[in-house]
Amino acid sequence: MTVRPRVIALIAALVVGAVAPLPGHAQRAPVILATTTSTQDSGLLDVLVPTFEKQTGYSVKTIAVGTGQSLALAGRGEADVALCHAPSLEKKYVADGKLLNRRLVMYNDFVIVGPAADPAQVKGTTAAAAMKRIAASGSPFVSRGDNSGTHQLEKMLWKLAGVEPNVGSYIESGQAMGATLGIADDRDAYTLTDRATLLAFQKRLRLPILVEGDKALLNVYSVLQVNPANGPRVNATGGKAFADFMIAPETQRVIKTFGVEKFGQPLFVPGAGTNEAEVGEKK
Amino acid sequence: MDLVLDGVRQALALLASGDAEIRAVLWLSLLVSSTATFVALLVGVPAGVVLALGRFPGRRLLISAVNAGMGLPPVVVGLFVSILLWRSGPLGALEILYTPAALIVAQAVIAWPIVTGITLAAVQNVPEAFRLQLKALGASRTQIAWVVLREARLPMLAAIMAGFGAVISEIGASLMVGGNIKGQTRTLTTAMVLETGKGNFDSAIALAVLLLVLIFLVNWGLTSVQQRRTP
């Protein structure tokens, strides 16, 4: 046990190294960004966040947890800015005064995928009609079941269709989109997915797109600032800086071409400055 | 199966290329988990010795709690440590949530009962007669504890291995208190979850191989220390 003092010294040095801030980091308070998994899983934030950090000197802590949890964290003041995709839920937070200045950043669309045999006959119908037929036929449907933006939209589509999901064939994965697609593929089930995640997983899936292009399937991403009154230590200026960055023209140009290299098509359409009604018209 | 082979190939390529991001992830995992294990030892070994040698009311209940704690679910630790470290939480002023320090806290909490439980068993395994003899020779209680601990040093290394093994492979707490932030709190396990979520199964497999190699190397080192003095 003669090595002990040396080992202790080494470990003490490691602790100090781990806790001390990295050299060269700006002294500005870090910005906590609460966001949905699709912005991170698609790789978009890996491109945008370092640019923002370089431009402003802020360091960003990206917490990718799904829209439901993101908004809840931001509403408690545990984050400084939120990038989400559940318009109706977001508007509720804005109406409550918890989140401020909701601004549209970009959009793409959701699609309904399902087994190629299409037992519920949904191909080419509208989203609402498809949900109705899936429920009526008793075909399995995999839901995220996690209060994410995708799950929010799914619940809205059931409402729009005026039906309840078929209890016996309704599967709740409780997982992110990629894992949910895997389950749907395995069970020959229908599911609702954002197009970006579907593209990322396409190689491993047999499920074709059956319903697309419906206005109800728009996937709108907005950035929201956190009301500093929500809790102690909210970095409101940092949050605003990130929100402003997301809608800046240079950022919007990056979004426009993001994904072309890897997937052969862009994953998002920049939409800063437009309102949701206009976005819907363009589709 | 070719997916796994591709993953292994990619792992070797990643290691050989010395990819900066992978190196940072490897280093952070090793640093956080070994520091957490060290903290758990600082707290857990004395606790284990006191529980093994002491006689006081409630001791049996505490031992049961420690033994149950050896199966403490990381996700439970993650949830409570997050709430403690939230800006609005009791320790919010520290502002360490989503930093390596938060990872160390959570992992130390996970490893602590494991270290205590194994220390307890190891010390109790030292024959009672030995302790009585020391007492007869006039040793103080601290001296007895120290000598008994020295006798139990081989199983103590098992405590280090078990504690380190539990925290380096842990995911639930690290995701919750660390946030899997690139370049800051991304460990081997949280990076694997992310790569799987992205559909990059080959990268996930490469990380899995690196994790297994790291665990093996650490345990190999500890085992060679452990076995050096045995006949």
Short mmCIF file of C-alpha atoms in Angstrom, two decimals:
data_model
loop_
_atom_site.label_atom_id
_atom_site.label_comp_id
_atom_site.label_asym_id
_atom_site.label_seq_id
_atom_site.Cartn_x
_atom_site.Cartn_y
_atom_site.Cartn_z
CA MET A 1 0.00 0.00 0.00
CA THR A 2 2.98 2.33 -0.49
CA VAL A 3 1.33 3.78 -3.58
CA ARG A 4 -1.52 5.27 -1.61
CA PRO A 5 -0.36 8.91 -1.26
CA ARG A 6 0.41 9.08 -4.95
CA VAL A 7 -2.98 7.63 -5.87
CA ILE A 8 -4.74 10.09 -3.60
CA ALA A 9 -2.81 13.00 -5.09
CA LEU A 10 -3.71 11.86 -8.60
CA ILE A 11 -7.38 11.51 -7.78
CA ALA A 12 -7.44 14.88 -6.02
CA ALA A 13 -5.94 16.44 -9.14
CA LEU A 14 -8.62 14.77 -11.25
CA VAL A 15 -11.41 16.09 -9.02
CA VAL A 16 -10.09 19.63 -9.29
CA GLY A 17 -9.77 19.22 -13.05
CA ALA A 18 -13.34 17.99 -13.36
CA VAL A 19 -14.92 20.71 -11.30
CA ALA A 20 -12.83 23.68 -12.42
CA PRO A 21 -14.21 25.46 -15.49
CA LEU A 22 -12.56 24.72 -18.79
CA PRO A 23 -9.90 27.25 -19.73
CA GLY A 24 -10.80 29.72 -22.44
CA HIS A 25 -14.51 29.57 -21.66
CA ALA A 26 -16.28 32.91 -21.59
CA GLN A 27 -17.31 34.14 -18.18
CA ARG A 28 -20.94 34.57 -19.25
CA ALA A 29 -23.52 32.48 -17.41
CA PRO A 30 -24.37 29.34 -19.38
CA VAL A 31 -27.68 29.14 -21.25
CA ILE A 32 -29.83 26.07 -20.60
CA LEU A 33 -31.75 25.10 -23.74
CA ALA A 34 -34.65 22.69 -23.19
CA THR A 35 -35.63 21.06 -26.45
CA THR A 36 -37.28 18.15 -28.15
CA THR A 37 -35.27 15.07 -29.10
CA SER A 38 -35.73 15.52 -32.86
CA THR A 39 -33.65 18.71 -33.00
CA GLN A 40 -30.77 16.86 -31.34
CA ASP A 41 -31.22 13.44 -32.96
CA SER A 42 -31.32 15.04 -36.41
CA GLY A 43 -27.92 16.63 -35.70
CA LEU A 44 -29.18 20.18 -36.30
CA LEU A 45 -28.15 21.47 -32.89
CA ASP A 46 -24.66 20.04 -33.30
CA VAL A 47 -24.31 22.49 -36.17
CA LEU A 48 -26.13 25.53 -34.74
CA VAL A 49 -25.07 25.52 -31.07
CA PRO A 50 -21.30 25.84 -31.64
CA THR A 51 -21.94 28.76 -34.02
CA PHE A 52 -24.03 30.50 -31.37
CA GLU A 53 -21.40 29.87 -28.71
CA LYS A 54 -18.66 31.30 -30.92
CA GLN A 55 -20.72 34.36 -31.88
CA THR A 56 -21.90 35.33 -28.42
CA GLY A 57 -19.49 33.82 -25.89
CA TYR A 58 -22.31 32.01 -24.11
CA SER A 59 -21.95 28.30 -23.48
CA VAL A 60 -25.11 26.29 -24.08
CA LYS A 61 -26.32 23.32 -22.09
CA THR A 62 -28.68 21.45 -24.40
CA ILE A 63 -31.16 19.25 -22.56
CA ALA A 64 -33.00 17.16 -25.17
CA VAL A 65 -35.93 15.63 -23.35
CA GLY A 66 -39.08 15.93 -25.46
CA THR A 67 -41.47 18.83 -25.75
CA GLY A 68 -43.69 18.04 -22.74
CA GLN A 69 -40.77 17.93 -20.31
CA SER A 70 -38.98 20.86 -22.00
CA LEU A 71 -41.94 23.14 -21.50
CA ALA A 72 -42.41 21.92 -17.94
CA LEU A 73 -38.76 22.60 -17.11
CA ALA A 74 -38.87 26.03 -18.76
CA GLY A 75 -42.13 26.81 -16.97
CA ARG A 76 -40.38 26.15 -13.65
CA GLY A 77 -37.43 28.34 -14.59
CA GLU A 78 -35.08 25.32 -14.79
CA ALA A 79 -34.17 26.32 -18.35
CA ASP A 80 -33.60 29.67 -20.06
CA VAL A 81 -35.02 29.05 -23.51
CA ALA A 82 -37.17 26.33 -25.11
CA LEU A 83 -37.19 25.01 -28.69
CA CYS A 84 -40.34 22.94 -29.08
CA HIS A 85 -42.96 21.64 -31.48
CA ALA A 86 -46.35 21.51 -29.80
CA PRO A 87 -48.12 24.77 -30.75
CA SER A 88 -51.26 24.32 -28.65
CA LEU A 89 -49.34 23.40 -25.49
CA GLU A 90 -46.85 26.21 -26.11
CA LYS A 91 -49.68 28.74 -26.41
CA LYS A 92 -51.04 27.55 -23.08
CA TYR A 93 -47.69 28.34 -21.41
CA VAL A 94 -47.60 31.74 -23.11
CA ALA A 95 -51.17 32.48 -21.99
CA ASP A 96 -50.18 31.59 -18.42
CA GLY A 97 -47.29 34.06 -18.62
CA LYS A 98 -44.71 31.32 -17.95
CA LEU A 99 -43.10 31.59 -21.37
CA LEU A 100 -42.67 34.70 -23.48
CA ASN A 101 -42.27 35.81 -27.05
CA ARG A 102 -43.10 32.58 -28.92
CA ARG A 103 -41.49 32.84 -32.36
CA LEU A 104 -41.69 30.39 -35.24
CA VAL A 105 -38.30 28.99 -36.27
CA MET A 106 -38.86 26.27 -38.85
CA TYR A 107 -41.19 23.50 -39.86
CA ASN A 108 -41.39 20.18 -41.58
CA ASP A 109 -44.13 17.60 -41.52
CA PHE A 110 -45.33 14.49 -39.83
CA VAL A 111 -46.32 11.40 -41.78
CA ILE A 112 -48.28 8.29 -40.92
CA VAL A 113 -46.38 5.10 -41.69
CA GLY A 114 -47.69 1.57 -41.52
CA PRO A 115 -47.41 -1.95 -42.94
CA ALA A 116 -47.17 -2.11 -46.72
CA ALA A 117 -50.28 -4.33 -46.86
CA ASP A 118 -52.20 -1.41 -45.27
CA PRO A 119 -54.97 -3.47 -43.60
CA ALA A 120 -56.81 -0.31 -42.48
CA GLN A 121 -56.83 1.13 -46.04
CA VAL A 122 -55.42 4.52 -45.07
CA LYS A 123 -53.16 5.18 -48.04
CA GLY A 124 -53.81 8.59 -49.59
CA THR A 125 -56.53 9.66 -47.15
CA THR A 126 -56.38 12.60 -44.76
CA ALA A 127 -54.81 12.22 -41.34
CA ALA A 128 -58.14 12.31 -39.52
CA ALA A 129 -59.72 9.75 -41.84
CA ALA A 130 -56.69 7.52 -41.42
CA MET A 131 -56.94 7.58 -37.63
CA LYS A 132 -60.63 6.75 -37.87
CA ARG A 133 -59.96 3.75 -40.13
CA ILE A 134 -57.08 2.52 -37.97
CA ALA A 135 -59.32 2.55 -34.90
CA ALA A 136 -62.24 0.93 -36.76
CA SER A 137 -60.13 -1.85 -38.26
CA GLY A 138 -58.48 -2.69 -34.95
CA SER A 139 -55.02 -2.50 -36.56
CA PRO A 140 -52.19 -1.97 -34.09
CA PHE A 141 -50.98 1.61 -33.58
CA VAL A 142 -47.83 2.52 -31.66
CA SER A 143 -48.03 5.74 -29.68
CA ARG A 144 -45.09 7.57 -28.12
CA GLY A 145 -47.22 7.93 -24.99
CA ASP A 146 -44.67 10.34 -23.50
CA ASN A 147 -46.32 13.76 -23.82
CA SER A 148 -43.80 14.69 -26.53
CA GLY A 149 -44.74 17.02 -29.36
CA THR A 150 -45.46 14.02 -31.56
CA HIS A 151 -47.70 12.51 -28.88
CA GLN A 152 -49.52 15.84 -28.51
CA LEU A 153 -50.25 15.90 -32.22
CA GLU A 154 -51.38 12.27 -32.16
CA LYS A 155 -53.88 13.05 -29.40
CA MET A 156 -55.12 16.00 -31.43
CA LEU A 157 -55.58 13.78 -34.50
CA TRP A 158 -57.68 11.26 -32.53
CA LYS A 159 -59.81 14.18 -31.39
CA LEU A 160 -60.04 15.52 -34.94
CA ALA A 161 -61.13 12.07 -36.13
CA GLY A 162 -63.73 11.92 -33.38
CA VAL A 163 -62.66 8.46 -32.24
CA GLU A 164 -60.87 6.91 -29.30
CA PRO A 165 -57.90 4.67 -30.06
CA ASN A 166 -58.75 0.96 -30.07
CA VAL A 167 -57.74 -0.19 -26.57
CA GLY A 168 -56.75 -3.72 -27.52
CA SER A 169 -54.40 -2.70 -30.33
CA TYR A 170 -53.00 0.56 -28.94
CA ILE A 171 -49.35 0.21 -27.95
CA GLU A 172 -47.62 2.91 -25.86
CA SER A 173 -43.86 2.76 -26.33
CA GLY A 174 -42.92 5.49 -23.85
CA GLN A 175 -39.76 6.01 -25.89
CA ALA A 176 -38.23 8.40 -28.38
CA MET A 177 -39.25 8.37 -32.06
CA GLY A 178 -36.50 6.04 -33.29
CA ALA A 179 -37.31 3.31 -30.79
CA THR A 180 -41.03 3.78 -31.44
CA LEU A 181 -40.51 3.29 -35.18
CA GLY A 182 -38.59 0.10 -34.41
CA ILE A 183 -41.52 -1.27 -32.40
CA ALA A 184 -44.02 -0.31 -35.10
CA ASP A 185 -41.86 -2.07 -37.67
CA ASP A 186 -41.59 -5.18 -35.53
CA ARG A 187 -45.35 -5.34 -34.81
CA ASP A 188 -46.52 -4.39 -38.31
CA ALA A 189 -48.24 -1.41 -36.75
CA TYR A 190 -49.14 2.11 -37.81
CA THR A 191 -47.47 5.08 -36.18
CA LEU A 192 -47.13 8.84 -36.48
CA THR A 193 -43.58 10.10 -37.01
CA ASP A 194 -41.75 13.29 -37.90
CA ARG A 195 -40.12 13.04 -41.29
CA ALA A 196 -36.62 13.83 -40.04
CA THR A 197 -36.49 10.82 -37.71
CA LEU A 198 -38.05 8.58 -40.35
CA LEU A 199 -35.31 9.56 -42.80
CA ALA A 200 -32.64 8.79 -40.22
CA PHE A 201 -34.06 5.31 -39.61
CA GLN A 202 -35.22 4.47 -43.11
CA LYS A 203 -32.49 1.93 -43.73
CA ARG A 204 -33.77 -0.28 -40.92
CA LEU A 205 -37.51 0.01 -41.53
CA ARG A 206 -39.96 -1.68 -43.88
CA LEU A 207 -42.83 0.72 -43.18
CA PRO A 208 -43.81 2.92 -46.16
CA ILE A 209 -45.30 6.40 -45.82
CA LEU A 210 -49.08 6.06 -46.18
CA VAL A 211 -50.41 9.50 -45.31
CA GLU A 212 -48.62 12.81 -45.95
CA GLY A 213 -49.20 16.38 -47.11
CA ASP A 214 -52.21 17.02 -44.87
CA LYS A 215 -52.24 20.46 -43.25
CA ALA A 216 -53.01 18.79 -39.93
CA LEU A 217 -49.63 17.05 -40.13
CA LEU A 218 -47.55 20.21 -40.10
CA ASN A 219 -44.69 20.10 -37.59
CA VAL A 220 -43.97 23.62 -36.44
CA TYR A 221 -40.95 24.40 -34.27
CA SER A 222 -40.95 27.55 -32.19
CA VAL A 223 -38.54 29.15 -29.79
CA LEU A 224 -39.84 30.51 -26.48
CA GLN A 225 -38.14 32.65 -23.85
CA VAL A 226 -38.52 31.93 -20.17
CA ASN A 227 -40.15 34.47 -17.89
CA PRO A 228 -37.47 35.33 -15.30
CA ALA A 229 -40.23 35.41 -12.70
CA ASN A 230 -40.54 31.60 -12.98
CA GLY A 231 -37.72 30.93 -10.56
CA PRO A 232 -34.34 31.98 -9.25
CA ARG A 233 -31.29 32.30 -11.50
CA VAL A 234 -33.06 32.33 -14.88
CA ASN A 235 -30.62 33.60 -17.50
CA ALA A 236 -33.12 35.75 -19.38
CA THR A 237 -30.60 37.69 -21.48
CA GLY A 238 -28.84 34.48 -22.51
CA GLY A 239 -32.18 32.88 -23.36
CA LYS A 240 -33.20 35.86 -25.46
CA ALA A 241 -29.84 35.83 -27.25
CA PHE A 242 -30.38 32.19 -28.25
CA ALA A 243 -33.96 32.85 -29.35
CA ASP A 244 -32.79 35.80 -31.47
CA PHE A 245 -30.03 33.64 -32.92
CA MET A 246 -32.49 30.94 -34.02
CA ILE A 247 -34.49 33.37 -36.17
CA ALA A 248 -31.49 35.33 -37.51
CA PRO A 249 -31.13 35.23 -41.32
CA GLU A 250 -27.73 33.41 -41.24
CA THR A 251 -29.13 30.71 -38.97
CA GLN A 252 -32.19 30.34 -41.18
CA ARG A 253 -29.90 29.87 -44.18
CA VAL A 254 -28.10 27.01 -42.39
CA ILE A 255 -31.44 25.38 -41.53
CA LYS A 256 -32.52 25.59 -45.17
CA THR A 257 -29.78 23.27 -46.41
CA PHE A 258 -29.28 21.13 -43.31
CA GLY A 259 -29.59 17.42 -44.04
CA VAL A 260 -29.03 17.56 -47.80
CA GLU A 261 -25.57 16.08 -47.46
CA LYS A 262 -26.66 13.08 -45.39
CA PHE A 263 -30.23 12.40 -46.53
CA GLY A 264 -30.33 13.93 -50.00
CA GLN A 265 -33.02 16.38 -48.92
CA PRO A 266 -33.37 19.14 -46.33
CA LEU A 267 -34.93 18.09 -43.01
CA PHE A 268 -36.47 21.44 -42.07
CA VAL A 269 -37.93 24.46 -43.86
CA PRO A 270 -36.89 27.79 -42.32
CA GLY A 271 -39.95 29.71 -41.21
CA ALA A 272 -38.88 32.69 -39.13
CA GLY A 273 -41.10 35.70 -39.56
CA THR A 274 -44.06 33.77 -40.95
CA ASN A 275 -47.09 32.87 -38.89
CA GLU A 276 -48.62 29.43 -38.67
CA ALA A 277 -51.53 30.20 -40.97
CA GLU A 278 -49.12 31.20 -43.76
CA VAL A 279 -47.02 28.08 -43.23
CA GLY A 280 -50.12 25.97 -43.61
CA GLU A 281 -51.02 27.64 -46.90
CA LYS A 282 -47.63 26.92 -48.44
CA LYS A 283 -47.91 23.17 -47.97
CA MET B 1 -24.39 -9.65 -37.64
CA ASP B 2 -22.35 -7.59 -40.12
CA LEU B 3 -23.68 -4.60 -38.14
CA VAL B 4 -21.79 -5.80 -35.08
CA LEU B 5 -18.65 -6.48 -37.11
CA ASP B 6 -18.91 -3.01 -38.65
CA GLY B 7 -19.26 -1.59 -35.16
CA VAL B 8 -16.18 -3.39 -33.90
CA ARG B 9 -14.24 -2.27 -36.96
CA GLN B 10 -15.40 1.30 -36.38
CA ALA B 11 -14.42 1.10 -32.71
CA LEU B 12 -10.89 0.08 -33.68
CA ALA B 13 -10.74 2.83 -36.28
CA LEU B 14 -11.99 5.40 -33.77
CA LEU B 15 -9.39 4.32 -31.23
CA ALA B 16 -6.62 4.32 -33.80
CA SER B 17 -7.55 7.75 -35.18
CA GLY B 18 -7.54 9.27 -31.68
CA ASP B 19 -10.80 11.09 -32.50
CA ALA B 20 -10.94 14.11 -30.15
CA GLU B 21 -14.62 13.75 -29.34
CA ILE B 22 -14.33 10.06 -28.47
CA ARG B 23 -11.23 10.77 -26.39
CA ALA B 24 -13.15 13.43 -24.45
CA VAL B 25 -16.06 11.04 -23.83
CA LEU B 26 -13.75 8.22 -22.73
CA TRP B 27 -11.78 10.52 -20.45
CA LEU B 28 -14.90 12.05 -18.89
CA SER B 29 -16.41 8.60 -18.20
CA LEU B 30 -13.21 7.41 -16.57
CA LEU B 31 -12.73 10.61 -14.59
CA VAL B 32 -16.30 10.90 -13.33
CA SER B 33 -16.70 7.25 -12.42
CA SER B 34 -13.33 6.89 -10.70
CA THR B 35 -13.85 10.11 -8.73
CA ALA B 36 -17.34 8.97 -7.73
CA THR B 37 -15.96 5.58 -6.64
CA PHE B 38 -13.25 7.35 -4.63
CA VAL B 39 -15.81 9.57 -2.88
CA ALA B 40 -17.95 6.48 -2.21
CA LEU B 41 -14.88 4.80 -0.65
CA LEU B 42 -14.19 7.81 1.59
CA VAL B 43 -17.71 7.66 2.96
CA GLY B 44 -18.55 3.99 2.49
CA VAL B 45 -15.53 2.29 4.06
CA PRO B 46 -15.82 3.98 7.48
CA ALA B 47 -19.57 3.40 7.40
CA GLY B 48 -19.03 -0.30 6.62
CA VAL B 49 -16.45 -0.67 9.42
CA VAL B 50 -18.70 1.01 11.97
CA LEU B 51 -21.63 -1.19 10.96
CA ALA B 52 -19.48 -4.33 11.10
CA LEU B 53 -17.71 -3.71 14.40
CA GLY B 54 -20.06 -1.40 16.26
CA ARG B 55 -22.93 -2.52 18.45
CA PHE B 56 -25.74 0.03 18.73
CA PRO B 57 -29.52 0.10 18.49
CA GLY B 58 -30.89 0.23 14.97
CA ARG B 59 -27.75 -1.39 13.57
CA ARG B 60 -29.61 -4.28 11.99
CA LEU B 61 -32.06 -1.91 10.35
CA LEU B 62 -29.18 0.17 8.95
CA ILE B 63 -27.47 -2.96 7.61
CA SER B 64 -30.73 -3.95 5.90
CA ALA B 65 -30.96 -0.45 4.43
CA VAL B 66 -27.38 -0.66 3.12
CA ASN B 67 -28.01 -4.08 1.61
CA ALA B 68 -31.17 -2.80 -0.05
CA GLY B 69 -29.20 0.25 -1.20
CA MET B 70 -26.84 -2.02 -3.12
CA GLY B 71 -29.75 -2.35 -5.53
CA LEU B 72 -30.61 1.35 -5.47
CA PRO B 73 -32.12 2.14 -8.90
CA PRO B 74 -29.94 4.77 -10.64
CA VAL B 75 -33.02 6.41 -12.13
CA VAL B 76 -34.35 7.08 -8.62
CA VAL B 77 -31.02 8.62 -7.63
CA GLY B 78 -31.09 10.69 -10.84
CA LEU B 79 -34.55 12.05 -10.11
CA PHE B 80 -33.80 13.05 -6.52
CA VAL B 81 -30.35 14.47 -7.23
CA SER B 82 -31.88 16.50 -10.11
CA ILE B 83 -34.57 17.95 -7.86
CA LEU B 84 -31.96 18.76 -5.19
CA LEU B 85 -29.74 20.51 -7.72
CA TRP B 86 -32.48 22.34 -9.61
CA ARG B 87 -32.21 26.13 -9.56
CA SER B 88 -35.33 26.13 -7.41
CA GLY B 89 -34.06 23.21 -5.30
CA PRO B 90 -32.31 23.32 -1.93
CA LEU B 91 -28.85 23.09 -3.53
CA GLY B 92 -29.69 25.25 -6.55
CA ALA B 93 -27.25 27.97 -5.51
CA LEU B 94 -24.34 25.63 -6.30
CA GLU B 95 -25.35 25.70 -9.99
CA ILE B 96 -23.79 22.32 -10.71
CA LEU B 97 -26.72 20.60 -12.45
CA TYR B 98 -25.72 19.51 -15.97
CA THR B 99 -22.00 19.59 -15.06
CA PRO B 100 -19.50 16.76 -14.38
CA ALA B 101 -19.79 17.60 -10.67
CA ALA B 102 -23.47 16.60 -10.76
CA LEU B 103 -22.51 13.32 -12.44
CA ILE B 104 -19.99 12.65 -9.68
CA VAL B 105 -22.56 13.37 -6.95
CA ALA B 106 -25.16 11.03 -8.47
CA GLN B 107 -22.67 8.24 -9.16
CA ALA B 108 -21.16 8.51 -5.69
CA VAL B 109 -24.62 8.09 -4.19
CA ILE B 110 -25.10 4.96 -6.31
CA ALA B 111 -21.70 3.47 -5.44
CA TRP B 112 -21.79 4.32 -1.74
CA PRO B 113 -24.11 1.53 -0.48
CA ILE B 114 -22.26 -0.99 -2.65
CA VAL B 115 -18.92 -0.05 -1.08
CA THR B 116 -20.43 -0.01 2.41
CA GLY B 117 -22.16 -3.37 1.95
CA ILE B 118 -19.04 -5.14 0.67
CA THR B 119 -16.82 -3.51 3.35
CA LEU B 120 -19.27 -4.68 5.98
CA ALA B 121 -19.19 -8.25 4.72
CA ALA B 122 -15.40 -8.21 4.33
CA VAL B 123 -14.76 -6.90 7.83
CA GLN B 124 -17.23 -9.29 9.39
CA ASN B 125 -15.40 -12.08 7.66
CA VAL B 126 -12.22 -11.39 9.67
CA PRO B 127 -12.32 -13.92 12.55
CA GLU B 128 -13.67 -12.58 15.81
CA ALA B 129 -10.77 -14.23 17.69
CA PHE B 130 -8.34 -12.01 15.80
CA ARG B 131 -10.13 -8.90 16.99
CA LEU B 132 -10.24 -10.15 20.60
CA GLN B 133 -6.53 -10.84 20.44
CA LEU B 134 -5.84 -7.29 19.30
CA LYS B 135 -7.99 -6.00 22.11
CA ALA B 136 -6.10 -8.15 24.61
CA LEU B 137 -2.88 -6.65 23.29
CA GLY B 138 -4.22 -3.26 24.22
CA ALA B 139 -5.14 -1.86 20.80
CA SER B 140 -7.51 1.10 20.68
CA ARG B 141 -10.76 0.88 18.69
CA THR B 142 -9.34 2.89 15.78
CA GLN B 143 -6.24 0.68 15.74
CA ILE B 144 -8.42 -2.45 15.68
CA ALA B 145 -10.51 -1.05 12.82
CA TRP B 146 -7.36 -0.19 10.87
CA VAL B 147 -5.72 -3.61 11.32
CA VAL B 148 -8.95 -5.46 10.52
CA LEU B 149 -9.38 -3.34 7.39
CA ARG B 150 -5.84 -4.25 6.33
CA GLU B 151 -6.69 -7.91 6.80
CA ALA B 152 -9.78 -7.41 4.62
CA ARG B 153 -7.98 -5.53 1.84
CA LEU B 154 -8.51 -8.19 -0.83
CA PRO B 155 -12.31 -8.17 -0.59
CA MET B 156 -12.04 -4.38 -0.31
CA LEU B 157 -10.67 -4.28 -3.84
CA ALA B 158 -13.80 -6.17 -4.84
CA ALA B 159 -15.76 -3.29 -3.33
CA ILE B 160 -13.89 -0.85 -5.58
CA MET B 161 -14.50 -3.02 -8.63
CA ALA B 162 -18.20 -3.44 -7.86
CA GLY B 163 -18.67 0.26 -7.15
CA PHE B 164 -16.79 1.37 -10.25
CA GLY B 165 -18.54 -1.24 -12.39
CA ALA B 166 -21.94 -0.04 -11.22
CA VAL B 167 -21.32 3.62 -11.98
CA ILE B 168 -19.37 3.41 -15.24
CA SER B 169 -22.19 1.31 -16.76
CA GLU B 170 -24.96 3.42 -15.25
CA ILE B 171 -27.19 5.45 -17.53
CA GLY B 172 -30.42 6.65 -15.89
CA ALA B 173 -28.90 9.04 -13.38
CA SER B 174 -26.21 10.31 -15.76
CA LEU B 175 -28.80 11.26 -18.37
CA MET B 176 -30.97 13.07 -15.84
CA VAL B 177 -28.37 15.04 -13.89
CA GLY B 178 -25.87 15.47 -16.74
CA GLY B 179 -28.18 16.10 -19.65
CA ASN B 180 -25.84 14.35 -22.11
CA ILE B 181 -24.32 17.67 -23.19
CA LYS B 182 -21.77 17.36 -25.94
CA GLY B 183 -18.25 18.11 -24.71
CA GLN B 184 -19.42 18.63 -21.13
CA THR B 185 -21.40 15.74 -19.66
CA ARG B 186 -21.53 13.17 -22.46
CA THR B 187 -20.30 9.84 -21.12
CA LEU B 188 -19.88 6.54 -22.95
CA THR B 189 -23.31 5.28 -21.90
CA THR B 190 -25.25 8.47 -22.61
CA ALA B 191 -23.46 8.81 -25.96
CA MET B 192 -24.60 5.25 -26.77
CA VAL B 193 -28.22 6.14 -26.06
CA LEU B 194 -27.92 9.20 -28.27
CA GLU B 195 -26.31 7.34 -31.17
CA THR B 196 -28.99 4.63 -30.93
CA GLY B 197 -31.67 7.36 -30.88
CA LYS B 198 -30.13 8.84 -34.01
CA GLY B 199 -30.25 5.48 -35.74
CA ASN B 200 -26.42 5.31 -35.87
CA PHE B 201 -26.27 1.72 -34.65
CA ASP B 202 -22.69 1.21 -35.84
CA SER B 203 -21.44 4.15 -33.76
CA ALA B 204 -23.42 2.84 -30.78
CA ILE B 205 -21.75 -0.55 -31.14
CA ALA B 206 -18.34 1.10 -31.41
CA LEU B 207 -19.01 2.93 -28.13
CA ALA B 208 -20.18 -0.33 -26.56
CA VAL B 209 -16.89 -1.97 -27.48
CA LEU B 210 -14.94 0.96 -26.02
CA LEU B 211 -16.97 0.78 -22.80
CA LEU B 212 -16.34 -2.95 -22.43
CA VAL B 213 -12.62 -2.52 -23.10
CA LEU B 214 -12.42 0.29 -20.54
CA ILE B 215 -14.22 -1.77 -17.88
CA PHE B 216 -11.96 -4.72 -18.60
CA LEU B 217 -8.75 -2.66 -18.39
CA VAL B 218 -9.72 -1.04 -15.10
CA ASN B 219 -10.67 -4.37 -13.56
CA TRP B 220 -7.55 -6.00 -14.94
CA GLY B 221 -5.46 -3.34 -13.20
CA LEU B 222 -7.32 -3.75 -9.92
CA THR B 223 -7.19 -7.54 -10.12
CA SER B 224 -3.45 -7.57 -10.62
CA VAL B 225 -3.09 -5.43 -7.48
CA GLN B 226 -5.46 -7.76 -5.65
CA GLN B 227 -3.79 -10.99 -6.69
CA ARG B 228 -0.19 -9.78 -6.31
CA ARG B 229 0.15 -10.75 -2.66
CA THR B 230 -1.95 -13.88 -2.53
CA PRO B 231 0.03 -17.12 -2.34
#
